[in-house]
Amino acid sequence: MSRHWRQQLDWLHGWAGLLAGWALYFVFITGTLGYLDSEIDRWMQPELPPPQQTPVITQLRLADAYLQQHAAGMAQWRIFTAIDRNQPWLKVQWRDGRQGRYQTRLLSQESGEALHGRLTAGGRALYRLHYRFHYIPAPVARWLISFLTAVLVLVLLSGIVIHRHLLRDWFTFRAGKGLRTGLDLHLLAGVAVLPFLLMISYSGLLFYLPTQFPGFAATEPVTGAQSLQRILAPSAPASEADRTGVPMDLTLVEIVQAAGHEIAPQQIRRVDLYRQQGVIRQLVIHPRTQLFQRQEKALRVQVESTGPEYPSYTGHGPVRAVYESVLGLHEGNFAPAGLRAGYLLSGVSGGLAIMTGLLIWETKRLRRLSGTLGYRLVSGLNLGVIAGLPWAIAVYFIGNRVLPADLPQRAAAELNLLFVSWLLFIVLALLRPGRPGWLLFTALAGGSYLILPCLSLLCTDRNLYLSYQLQDWWFWGFELAAIGIGCALLSTSCYLYRRGRTA
Amino acid sequence: MLCWSGTIRFRFMVWRLSPSGRLCITLFIAGAFAYLVTSQLLLWLTRGLVAFASAESALLIAGLLSYPSLFLMFFLAFLASYSRRAQRLCGLISVIALAGWWL
């Protein structure tokens, strides 16, 4: 490999890494939190009972009874059964017609009554931030995240090429050597999870394939047959116009039970119901996701005047199964607790690699550029983004506890709080970059995480001990994790203080 | 004649830039080349695959191969900024892609 080419790639790695680094850090941290979205949701709605498992048929009966009472005759229903951590509560949605927003309720699996938790954006909103961002239109967000992911792939590939002795250097860690230590840490964090980083970036790009290659994606190779957009689009019912006759009047549970020879009721993750003239016309049954898959093929039951028609269920073909598994690997919804922990650690390690990369860029140019406007900007943004984002997320959690329960648009207010506090932090960091800023802001972020369990104690009827007694492990785990993160940030602040005194 | 003078003017403009400015232009050209060529190759691949597999499979296989192809083309075009062999290869690929467009 020519030295000249390697130098060019070094330039590319450094500059592309810096310019996309702040946004990629945001994507990595919020995306990693997405692997704990259900657990965060649990903590942010303390009024809800701990998740429990009941037979799917019982859940469908309860949901059917509730919907008959509150959404009778509506054109569309959706029922999400509580079968695993991705769907911890029984959820129903309905809307009249094909347009408009769905009304959503969580239901008790004992009484079938609606559960009333506080309105919150929850862990799901944090997860959505990593690809949808906030305050910007969806098409812009799609292009932006696609571009950032492509840059991430370039940075990863160029990083592999420029580090000639990748594996040898990976096993070398020199502590207390300033810039050298930073480089070793960057390599350690990056190389340890390199397969994960390559997988996550490649599969991340595939999510927006139709956006990035619109010409190819709209191709219809067999006359009028399929385009990629249609293949990947969520399932939609057949047109009502081409159907005649009044369908047989059956209940949802009757149809699902009769479909048991194709999909066992205990495997049902979601049921979509479409009505015509007040009776059920079509039922779409989504089975539970299997290992590595993102979503399984749904079974479509058409209800005619003679009764329901059950097509024989076959899963995805081999190519679609490969495609779905690549996307499934990205989302990790199939992952049991151990593997989920692996995802979490890999995400944190990726964030650490980006963070050390940004700091290396700053440290390398300390002597040459110190005092210039550009250097101050990079230095301030590094502080504002690296230390500011964890703090802003802590403020988001604090907002969940302190905002009034009857506040209009409460969920949006929580997210506004996150971004306003982060912006404020960045402005302060730009005004006060350098070691004093790091010391102050890491202590502030650490303190914010440590008060989260105290706020639960003061503002709700839950606390760490009660969660332990109730064996509500998600709630308990969240608060323990908050204490752990708070202590780690405070330790960092103390370390910086001690180093400042000895230097 | 116009084309030649345009090329000379462009080269003159690029040469007057700093090394990092030149690199930025190289990156931009490499990115545009990779994107256009990959889009065209994907169309060809999909049409070819339809003869052996279903439309869904053809589109998904082409989709899975799209990004490796994109990054391969990008690095090839990036390498072409100083390697004659890479320049010729890029030229050949461009001609094939253009022919596909025209056909």
Coordinates of C-alpha atoms in Angstrom, one line a residue:
Chain A
M1 CA 0.0 0.0 0.0
S2 CA 1.5 3.3 -1.1
R3 CA 2.5 5.8 1.7
H4 CA 0.9 8.6 -0.3
W5 CA -2.4 6.9 -0.4
R6 CA -2.3 6.0 3.3
Q7 CA -1.6 9.7 4.1
Q8 CA -4.7 10.7 2.1
L9 CA -6.8 8.2 3.9
D10 CA -5.4 9.4 7.2
W11 CA -6.6 12.9 6.3
L12 CA -9.9 11.5 5.3
H13 CA -10.2 9.5 8.6
G14 CA -9.4 12.6 10.7
W15 CA -11.5 15.2 9.0
A16 CA -14.5 13.0 8.2
G17 CA -14.4 11.7 11.7
L18 CA -14.3 15.2 13.2
L19 CA -17.1 16.7 11.0
A20 CA -19.5 13.8 11.4
G21 CA -18.2 12.8 14.8
W22 CA -20.5 15.0 16.9
A23 CA -23.6 13.8 15.1
L24 CA -22.4 10.2 15.1
Y25 CA -21.8 10.4 18.8
F26 CA -25.5 11.5 19.2
V27 CA -26.7 8.7 17.0
F28 CA -24.6 6.1 18.9
I29 CA -25.7 7.2 22.3
T30 CA -29.4 7.5 21.5
G31 CA -29.3 4.3 19.4
T32 CA -27.6 2.4 22.2
L33 CA -30.3 3.5 24.6
G34 CA -32.8 2.1 22.1
Y35 CA -31.7 -1.4 23.1
L36 CA -33.2 -0.5 26.5
D37 CA -36.3 1.3 25.3
S38 CA -38.8 -1.0 27.1
E39 CA -36.9 -0.8 30.4
I40 CA -36.7 3.1 30.1
D41 CA -40.5 3.1 29.2
R42 CA -41.1 1.2 32.4
W43 CA -39.2 3.7 34.6
M44 CA -40.9 6.6 32.9
Q45 CA -44.4 5.3 33.6
P46 CA -44.2 4.2 37.3
E47 CA -48.0 4.1 37.6
L48 CA -48.2 1.0 35.4
P49 CA -48.0 -2.4 37.0
P50 CA -45.0 -4.6 36.3
P51 CA -45.2 -6.5 33.0
Q52 CA -46.8 -10.0 33.3
Q53 CA -47.4 -12.9 30.9
T54 CA -50.9 -14.3 30.3
P55 CA -52.1 -16.6 27.4
V56 CA -52.5 -14.8 24.1
I57 CA -56.1 -15.9 23.6
T58 CA -57.0 -14.4 27.0
Q59 CA -55.3 -11.2 26.0
L60 CA -57.2 -11.1 22.6
R61 CA -60.5 -11.7 24.4
L62 CA -59.8 -8.8 26.8
A63 CA -58.7 -6.5 23.9
D64 CA -61.8 -7.5 21.8
A65 CA -64.1 -6.8 24.7
Y66 CA -62.5 -3.4 25.3
L67 CA -62.6 -2.4 21.6
Q68 CA -66.2 -3.6 21.3
Q69 CA -67.1 -1.2 24.1
H70 CA -65.0 1.8 23.1
A71 CA -64.3 1.5 19.4
A72 CA -67.2 -0.5 18.0
G73 CA -67.5 -0.4 14.2
M74 CA -64.2 1.4 13.7
A75 CA -62.6 0.6 10.3
Q76 CA -59.2 -0.5 11.8
W77 CA -58.1 -2.1 15.0
R78 CA -54.7 -3.2 16.0
I79 CA -53.9 -5.4 19.0
F80 CA -50.3 -5.8 20.3
T81 CA -50.1 -8.8 22.6
A82 CA -47.7 -8.8 25.6
I83 CA -45.4 -11.7 24.7
D84 CA -41.9 -10.5 25.4
R85 CA -39.8 -7.5 26.5
N86 CA -40.3 -5.7 23.2
Q87 CA -44.1 -5.6 24.0
P88 CA -44.4 -5.8 27.7
W89 CA -48.0 -4.6 27.9
L90 CA -51.2 -5.4 26.0
K91 CA -51.8 -2.5 23.7
V92 CA -54.8 -1.7 21.5
Q93 CA -55.1 1.0 18.7
W94 CA -58.0 2.0 16.5
R95 CA -58.9 4.6 13.9
D96 CA -61.9 5.3 11.7
G97 CA -61.0 5.1 8.0
R98 CA -57.6 4.6 6.4
Q99 CA -56.2 8.0 7.3
G100 CA -55.7 9.8 10.6
R101 CA -54.0 9.0 13.8
Y102 CA -54.5 5.9 15.8
Q103 CA -56.0 6.2 19.3
T104 CA -53.8 4.1 21.7
R105 CA -54.6 2.4 25.1
L106 CA -52.6 0.0 27.3
L107 CA -54.9 -2.6 28.9
S108 CA -54.6 -4.5 32.1
Q109 CA -54.2 -8.2 31.5
E110 CA -56.3 -9.0 34.6
S111 CA -59.4 -6.8 34.3
G112 CA -59.1 -5.7 30.6
E113 CA -59.5 -2.0 31.8
A114 CA -57.4 0.8 30.4
L115 CA -54.2 1.5 32.3
H116 CA -53.4 5.1 33.0
G117 CA -49.7 6.0 33.1
R118 CA -48.4 9.5 32.8
L119 CA -48.0 10.9 29.3
T120 CA -44.4 10.5 28.3
A121 CA -42.2 10.4 25.3
G122 CA -40.5 7.4 26.9
G123 CA -37.6 5.3 25.8
R124 CA -39.1 4.9 22.4
A125 CA -38.6 8.6 21.6
L126 CA -34.9 8.4 22.6
Y127 CA -34.6 5.4 20.3
R128 CA -36.4 7.3 17.4
L129 CA -33.9 10.2 17.8
H130 CA -31.1 8.1 16.5
Y131 CA -32.6 7.9 13.0
R132 CA -35.4 10.4 12.9
F133 CA -33.7 13.2 14.9
H134 CA -36.1 16.0 16.0
Y135 CA -37.5 19.3 14.7
I136 CA -36.6 18.4 11.1
P137 CA -38.8 16.9 8.4
A138 CA -38.7 13.1 7.9
P139 CA -37.2 13.1 4.3
V140 CA -34.4 15.4 5.5
A141 CA -33.7 13.2 8.5
R142 CA -33.6 10.1 6.2
W143 CA -31.0 11.7 3.9
L144 CA -29.0 13.1 6.8
I145 CA -28.8 9.8 8.6
S146 CA -28.0 8.0 5.4
F147 CA -25.1 10.4 4.7
L148 CA -23.8 10.1 8.3
T149 CA -23.9 6.3 8.1
A150 CA -22.0 6.4 4.8
V151 CA -19.4 8.6 6.3
L152 CA -19.1 6.2 9.3
V153 CA -18.4 3.3 6.9
L154 CA -15.7 5.5 5.1
V155 CA -14.2 6.4 8.5
L156 CA -14.2 2.7 9.6
L157 CA -12.6 1.5 6.3
S158 CA -10.0 4.2 6.2
G159 CA -9.2 3.6 9.9
I160 CA -8.6 -0.1 9.1
V161 CA -6.2 0.8 6.2
I162 CA -4.2 3.5 8.1
H163 CA -3.6 1.4 11.2
R164 CA -1.1 -0.9 9.7
H165 CA -0.6 -3.0 12.9
L166 CA -4.2 -3.1 14.0
L167 CA -4.1 -6.2 16.0
R168 CA -0.6 -5.7 17.5
D169 CA -1.5 -2.2 18.6
W170 CA -4.8 -3.4 20.0
F171 CA -3.0 -5.5 22.6
T172 CA -0.9 -2.5 23.6
F173 CA -2.2 -0.1 26.2
R174 CA 0.1 2.6 27.6
A175 CA -1.5 4.4 30.5
G176 CA -0.6 7.9 31.6
K177 CA 1.1 8.9 28.3
G178 CA -1.2 11.7 27.2
L179 CA -1.9 11.5 23.4
R180 CA -0.5 8.0 23.1
T181 CA -2.9 6.8 25.8
G182 CA -5.8 8.4 23.9
L183 CA -4.8 6.7 20.7
D184 CA -4.5 3.3 22.4
L185 CA -7.9 3.8 24.0
H186 CA -9.3 4.8 20.6
L187 CA -7.9 1.6 19.1
L188 CA -9.0 -0.6 22.0
A189 CA -12.6 0.7 21.9
G190 CA -12.8 0.7 18.1
V191 CA -11.1 -2.6 17.2
A192 CA -12.8 -4.6 20.0
V193 CA -16.2 -4.0 18.4
L194 CA -15.1 -3.6 14.8
P195 CA -17.4 -6.4 13.5
F196 CA -20.3 -4.8 15.4
L197 CA -19.5 -1.3 14.0
L198 CA -19.3 -2.7 10.4
M199 CA -22.6 -4.6 10.8
I200 CA -24.4 -1.7 12.4
S201 CA -23.3 0.8 9.7
Y202 CA -23.9 -1.6 6.8
S203 CA -27.4 -2.7 8.0
G204 CA -28.2 0.9 8.9
L205 CA -27.6 1.9 5.3
L206 CA -29.9 -0.8 4.1
F207 CA -32.8 0.6 6.0
Y208 CA -32.9 3.6 3.7
L209 CA -32.0 1.9 0.5
P210 CA -35.2 3.1 -1.3
T211 CA -34.4 6.7 -0.2
Q212 CA -30.8 6.6 -1.4
F213 CA -31.2 4.8 -4.7
P214 CA -34.7 6.1 -5.8
G215 CA -34.2 5.1 -9.4
F216 CA -33.2 1.5 -8.6
A217 CA -35.8 1.1 -5.9
A218 CA -38.6 2.2 -8.1
T219 CA -37.7 -0.4 -10.8
E220 CA -40.3 -2.8 -11.7
P221 CA -38.4 -5.7 -13.3
V222 CA -41.5 -7.8 -13.9
T223 CA -44.2 -5.7 -15.6
G224 CA -46.1 -3.9 -12.9
A225 CA -45.1 -6.5 -10.3
Q226 CA -43.0 -5.2 -7.5
S227 CA -40.7 -2.4 -6.6
L228 CA -38.4 -2.3 -3.6
Q229 CA -40.6 0.3 -1.9
R230 CA -43.6 -1.9 -2.2
I231 CA -41.8 -5.0 -1.0
L232 CA -40.4 -3.3 2.1
A233 CA -43.6 -1.2 2.8
P234 CA -45.6 -2.3 5.9
S235 CA -48.5 -4.6 5.2
A236 CA -51.6 -2.9 3.8
P237 CA -55.0 -4.5 3.3
A238 CA -56.4 -5.4 -0.1
S239 CA -58.5 -2.7 -1.8
E240 CA -62.1 -2.7 -0.7
A241 CA -63.3 -1.8 -4.1
D242 CA -62.5 -5.2 -5.6
R243 CA -64.5 -7.1 -3.0
T244 CA -68.2 -7.8 -3.3
G245 CA -70.7 -9.5 -1.0
V246 CA -71.2 -9.1 2.7
P247 CA -68.6 -11.0 4.7
M248 CA -69.7 -13.5 7.4
D249 CA -70.2 -11.9 10.8
L250 CA -67.5 -13.5 13.0
T251 CA -65.6 -12.3 16.1
L252 CA -61.9 -11.7 16.1
V253 CA -61.2 -14.5 18.6
E254 CA -63.1 -17.0 16.5
I255 CA -61.1 -16.2 13.4
V256 CA -57.8 -16.3 15.3
Q257 CA -58.6 -19.7 16.9
A258 CA -59.5 -21.2 13.6
A259 CA -56.2 -19.9 12.1
G260 CA -54.4 -21.9 14.9
H261 CA -53.4 -24.7 12.4
E262 CA -51.3 -22.1 10.6
I263 CA -50.0 -19.9 13.4
A264 CA -50.3 -21.1 17.0
P265 CA -52.1 -18.5 19.2
Q266 CA -49.2 -18.4 21.6
Q267 CA -47.0 -17.2 18.7
I268 CA -49.1 -14.2 17.8
R269 CA -47.4 -10.8 18.3
R270 CA -50.0 -8.6 16.7
V271 CA -53.4 -8.7 15.0
D272 CA -54.6 -6.1 12.5
L273 CA -58.3 -6.0 11.8
Y274 CA -60.0 -4.3 8.9
R275 CA -63.8 -3.8 8.7
Q276 CA -66.2 -3.2 5.9
Q277 CA -69.9 -2.3 6.4
G278 CA -69.4 -2.9 10.1
V279 CA -68.2 -6.5 9.9
I280 CA -64.7 -7.9 9.7
R281 CA -63.3 -8.1 6.2
Q282 CA -59.6 -8.9 6.7
L283 CA -57.4 -10.0 9.6
V284 CA -53.6 -9.8 9.4
I285 CA -51.9 -12.0 11.9
H286 CA -48.2 -11.2 12.7
P287 CA -46.3 -14.0 14.3
R288 CA -43.5 -13.6 16.9
T289 CA -40.1 -12.7 15.5
Q290 CA -37.7 -15.6 15.2
L291 CA -33.9 -15.5 15.8
F292 CA -32.1 -12.8 13.8
Q293 CA -35.3 -11.8 11.9
R294 CA -36.7 -8.3 12.0
Q295 CA -40.2 -9.3 11.1
E296 CA -41.9 -12.4 10.0
K297 CA -44.3 -12.7 7.1
A298 CA -47.9 -12.0 8.2
L299 CA -50.8 -14.4 7.6
R300 CA -53.7 -12.6 5.8
V301 CA -57.1 -14.1 6.5
Q302 CA -59.8 -12.8 4.1
V303 CA -63.4 -13.1 5.4
E304 CA -65.9 -13.8 2.6
S305 CA -69.7 -14.3 2.7
T306 CA -69.0 -18.1 3.0
G307 CA -66.5 -17.6 5.9
P308 CA -62.8 -17.0 6.4
E309 CA -60.3 -18.1 3.9
Y310 CA -57.0 -19.3 5.4
P311 CA -54.1 -19.4 3.1
S312 CA -51.3 -21.9 4.0
Y313 CA -48.6 -20.1 6.0
T314 CA -45.1 -20.1 4.6
G315 CA -42.5 -17.8 6.0
H316 CA -40.2 -15.5 4.0
G317 CA -38.2 -17.0 1.1
P318 CA -34.5 -17.5 1.5
V319 CA -33.4 -14.1 0.0
R320 CA -36.0 -12.1 2.0
A321 CA -35.0 -14.1 5.1
V322 CA -31.3 -13.0 4.6
Y323 CA -32.4 -9.4 4.0
E324 CA -34.6 -9.4 7.1
S325 CA -31.9 -10.9 9.2
V326 CA -29.4 -8.2 8.2
L327 CA -32.0 -5.6 9.3
G328 CA -32.9 -7.8 12.4
L329 CA -29.3 -7.8 13.4
H330 CA -29.3 -4.0 13.5
E331 CA -32.4 -3.8 15.7
G332 CA -31.6 -6.7 17.9
N333 CA -35.3 -7.3 18.9
F334 CA -34.7 -11.0 18.9
A335 CA -31.8 -10.8 21.4
P336 CA -32.3 -12.4 24.8
A337 CA -30.9 -10.6 27.9
G338 CA -27.3 -11.7 27.5
L339 CA -27.0 -10.8 23.9
R340 CA -28.8 -7.5 24.6
A341 CA -26.1 -6.7 27.1
G342 CA -23.5 -7.5 24.4
Y343 CA -25.3 -5.0 22.1
L344 CA -25.3 -2.4 24.8
L345 CA -21.6 -2.8 25.6
S346 CA -20.8 -2.7 21.9
G347 CA -22.8 0.5 21.4
V348 CA -21.0 2.1 24.4
S349 CA -17.7 1.0 23.1
G350 CA -18.5 2.5 19.7
G351 CA -19.5 5.8 21.4
L352 CA -16.2 5.7 23.3
A353 CA -14.2 5.2 20.1
I354 CA -15.9 8.3 18.6
M355 CA -15.4 10.3 21.8
T356 CA -11.6 9.4 22.0
G357 CA -11.3 10.2 18.2
L358 CA -12.7 13.7 18.7
L359 CA -10.5 14.3 21.7
I360 CA -7.4 13.0 19.8
W361 CA -8.1 15.5 17.0
E362 CA -8.2 18.3 19.6
T363 CA -5.1 17.2 21.6
K364 CA -3.0 16.7 18.5
R365 CA -3.5 20.3 17.4
L366 CA -3.2 21.9 20.9
R367 CA 0.2 23.5 20.3
R368 CA -0.2 24.4 16.7
L369 CA -3.7 25.9 16.7
S370 CA -4.4 26.8 20.4
G371 CA -6.1 30.2 20.6
T372 CA -7.5 30.2 17.1
L373 CA -11.3 30.5 16.6
G374 CA -11.5 27.1 14.9
Y375 CA -9.7 25.4 17.7
R376 CA -11.9 27.0 20.3
L377 CA -15.0 26.0 18.4
V378 CA -13.8 22.3 18.2
S379 CA -12.8 22.4 21.8
G380 CA -16.1 23.8 22.9
L381 CA -18.2 21.5 20.7
N382 CA -16.3 18.5 22.0
L383 CA -17.1 19.5 25.6
G384 CA -20.7 20.5 24.8
V385 CA -21.5 17.3 22.9
I386 CA -19.5 14.7 24.7
A387 CA -20.3 15.8 28.3
G388 CA -23.5 17.7 27.4
L389 CA -25.5 14.9 25.8
P390 CA -25.4 12.6 28.9
W391 CA -26.4 15.6 31.0
A392 CA -29.3 16.5 28.6
I393 CA -30.6 12.9 28.7
A394 CA -30.5 13.1 32.5
V395 CA -32.5 16.4 32.3
Y396 CA -35.0 14.5 30.1
F397 CA -35.4 11.9 32.8
I398 CA -35.7 14.6 35.5
G399 CA -38.4 16.3 33.4
N400 CA -40.4 13.1 33.4
R401 CA -40.6 13.3 37.2
V402 CA -41.0 17.0 37.8
L403 CA -43.3 18.2 34.9
P404 CA -46.9 18.4 36.0
A405 CA -48.9 15.3 35.1
D406 CA -51.7 17.3 33.4
L407 CA -49.4 19.5 31.3
P408 CA -50.7 19.7 27.7
Q409 CA -48.3 18.1 25.2
R410 CA -46.3 16.6 28.0
A411 CA -44.3 14.2 25.9
A412 CA -43.2 17.0 23.5
A413 CA -42.3 19.1 26.6
E414 CA -39.9 16.4 27.8
L415 CA -38.1 16.3 24.5
N416 CA -38.0 20.1 24.3
L417 CA -36.4 20.1 27.8
L418 CA -33.7 17.7 26.5
F419 CA -32.8 19.9 23.5
V420 CA -33.0 23.2 25.3
S421 CA -30.7 22.0 28.1
W422 CA -28.3 20.5 25.6
L423 CA -28.2 23.8 23.6
L424 CA -27.6 25.7 26.8
F425 CA -24.8 23.3 27.7
I426 CA -23.1 23.7 24.3
V427 CA -23.3 27.5 24.6
L428 CA -21.7 27.4 28.1
A429 CA -19.1 25.0 26.8
L430 CA -18.2 27.3 23.9
L431 CA -17.8 30.1 26.4
R432 CA -15.7 28.0 28.8
P433 CA -13.9 25.2 27.0
G434 CA -10.9 23.4 28.4
R435 CA -10.2 21.5 31.7
P436 CA -12.3 23.7 34.1
G437 CA -15.3 23.2 31.8
W438 CA -14.8 19.4 31.7
L439 CA -14.4 19.3 35.5
L440 CA -17.5 21.4 36.1
F441 CA -19.8 19.8 33.5
T442 CA -18.9 16.1 34.3
A443 CA -19.7 16.8 37.9
L444 CA -23.0 18.4 37.0
A445 CA -23.9 15.5 34.7
G446 CA -22.9 13.0 37.5
G447 CA -25.0 14.8 40.1
S448 CA -28.0 14.9 37.7
Y449 CA -28.0 11.1 37.4
L450 CA -27.6 10.6 41.1
I451 CA -30.7 12.6 42.0
L452 CA -32.9 10.4 39.7
P453 CA -33.7 7.7 42.4
C454 CA -34.3 10.6 44.9
L455 CA -36.8 12.2 42.5
S456 CA -38.6 8.8 42.2
L457 CA -38.8 8.7 46.0
L458 CA -40.2 12.3 46.3
C459 CA -42.5 12.5 43.2
T460 CA -43.9 9.0 42.9
D461 CA -44.9 6.2 45.2
R462 CA -42.0 4.1 44.1
N463 CA -38.4 3.8 45.4
L464 CA -35.4 1.5 45.0
Y465 CA -36.3 -0.7 48.0
L466 CA -40.0 -1.0 47.0
S467 CA -39.0 -2.0 43.5
Y468 CA -36.7 -4.7 44.9
Q469 CA -39.5 -6.0 47.1
L470 CA -42.0 -6.0 44.2
Q471 CA -39.3 -7.7 42.1
D472 CA -39.8 -5.0 39.4
W473 CA -36.3 -5.6 38.1
W474 CA -36.6 -3.2 35.2
F475 CA -37.4 -0.3 37.5
W476 CA -34.8 -1.4 40.0
G477 CA -32.2 -1.9 37.3
F478 CA -32.8 1.5 35.8
E479 CA -32.2 3.3 39.1
L480 CA -29.1 1.2 39.9
A481 CA -27.7 2.1 36.4
A482 CA -28.4 5.8 37.0
I483 CA -26.5 5.6 40.3
G484 CA -23.6 3.8 38.5
I485 CA -23.5 6.4 35.6
G486 CA -23.6 9.2 38.2
C487 CA -20.7 7.8 40.2
A488 CA -18.7 7.2 37.0
L489 CA -19.1 10.8 35.9
L490 CA -18.3 12.1 39.4
S491 CA -15.2 9.9 39.5
T492 CA -14.1 11.4 36.1
S493 CA -14.6 14.9 37.5
C494 CA -12.5 14.0 40.6
Y495 CA -9.8 12.5 38.4
L496 CA -9.6 15.6 36.3
Y497 CA -9.4 17.7 39.5
R498 CA -6.5 15.7 40.9
R499 CA -4.7 15.8 37.5
G500 CA -5.1 19.5 37.4
R501 CA -3.6 19.9 40.8
T502 CA -0.6 17.7 40.1
A503 CA 0.1 19.2 36.6
Chain B
M1 CA -12.2 23.0 -28.2
L2 CA -14.7 24.3 -25.6
C3 CA -14.4 21.1 -23.7
W4 CA -10.6 21.2 -23.7
S5 CA -10.4 24.8 -22.6
G6 CA -13.0 23.9 -19.9
T7 CA -10.8 21.0 -18.7
I8 CA -7.7 23.1 -18.6
R9 CA -9.4 25.9 -16.7
F10 CA -10.7 23.3 -14.2
R11 CA -7.3 21.8 -13.8
F12 CA -5.8 25.2 -13.3
M13 CA -8.4 26.1 -10.7
V14 CA -7.8 22.8 -8.8
W15 CA -4.0 23.1 -8.9
R16 CA -4.3 26.6 -7.3
L17 CA -6.1 25.1 -4.3
S18 CA -4.4 23.9 -1.1
P19 CA -3.7 20.1 -0.8
S20 CA -6.7 19.7 1.4
G21 CA -8.9 21.7 -1.1
R22 CA -7.7 19.4 -3.9
L23 CA -8.5 16.4 -1.7
C24 CA -12.0 17.7 -1.0
I25 CA -12.7 18.0 -4.8
T26 CA -11.3 14.5 -5.3
L27 CA -13.6 13.2 -2.6
F28 CA -16.6 15.0 -4.2
I29 CA -15.8 13.6 -7.7
A30 CA -15.2 10.1 -6.3
G31 CA -18.5 10.2 -4.4
A32 CA -20.5 11.4 -7.4
F33 CA -18.8 8.8 -9.7
A34 CA -19.5 6.0 -7.2
Y35 CA -23.1 6.9 -6.7
L36 CA -23.9 7.3 -10.4
V37 CA -22.1 4.1 -11.5
T38 CA -23.5 2.0 -8.7
S39 CA -27.1 3.2 -9.5
Q40 CA -26.6 2.1 -13.1
L41 CA -25.0 -1.2 -12.2
L42 CA -27.8 -2.0 -9.8
L43 CA -30.3 -1.5 -12.6
W44 CA -28.4 -3.9 -14.8
L45 CA -27.9 -6.4 -12.1
T46 CA -31.6 -6.4 -11.2
R47 CA -32.7 -6.9 -14.8
G48 CA -30.2 -9.7 -15.2
L49 CA -31.3 -11.5 -11.9
V50 CA -34.9 -11.4 -12.9
A51 CA -34.2 -14.1 -15.5
F52 CA -33.1 -16.5 -12.7
A53 CA -35.1 -15.4 -9.6
S54 CA -38.3 -13.7 -8.6
A55 CA -38.6 -10.0 -8.8
E56 CA -38.5 -9.7 -5.0
S57 CA -35.4 -11.8 -4.7
A58 CA -33.7 -9.9 -7.6
L59 CA -34.4 -6.5 -6.0
L60 CA -33.2 -7.7 -2.6
I61 CA -30.0 -9.3 -3.8
A62 CA -29.2 -6.1 -5.7
G63 CA -30.0 -4.1 -2.6
L64 CA -27.7 -6.2 -0.4
L65 CA -24.9 -5.8 -3.0
S66 CA -25.5 -2.0 -3.4
Y67 CA -23.3 -0.7 -0.6
P68 CA -20.3 -2.9 -1.1
S69 CA -20.3 -1.8 -4.7
L70 CA -20.8 1.9 -3.7
F71 CA -17.8 1.9 -1.4
L72 CA -15.6 -0.2 -3.8
M73 CA -16.3 2.4 -6.6
F74 CA -15.6 5.2 -4.2
F75 CA -12.2 3.9 -3.2
L76 CA -11.4 3.0 -6.8
A77 CA -12.1 6.6 -7.8
F78 CA -10.2 7.9 -4.8
L79 CA -7.2 5.8 -5.8
A80 CA -7.5 7.1 -9.4
S81 CA -6.4 10.5 -8.1
Y82 CA -2.8 9.3 -8.6
S83 CA -2.8 5.8 -10.0
R84 CA -2.9 5.5 -13.8
R85 CA -4.2 1.9 -13.7
A86 CA -7.1 2.9 -11.4
Q87 CA -7.8 5.8 -13.8
R88 CA -8.1 3.4 -16.7
L89 CA -10.3 1.1 -14.7
C90 CA -12.6 4.0 -13.7
G91 CA -12.8 5.1 -17.4
L92 CA -13.7 1.6 -18.5
I93 CA -16.5 1.3 -15.8
S94 CA -17.8 4.7 -16.7
V95 CA -18.0 3.7 -20.4
I96 CA -19.9 0.5 -19.5
A97 CA -22.3 2.4 -17.2
L98 CA -22.9 5.1 -19.9
A99 CA -23.5 2.5 -22.5
G100 CA -26.1 1.0 -20.2
W101 CA -27.8 4.3 -19.8
W102 CA -27.8 4.9 -23.5
L103 CA -29.1 1.4 -24.3

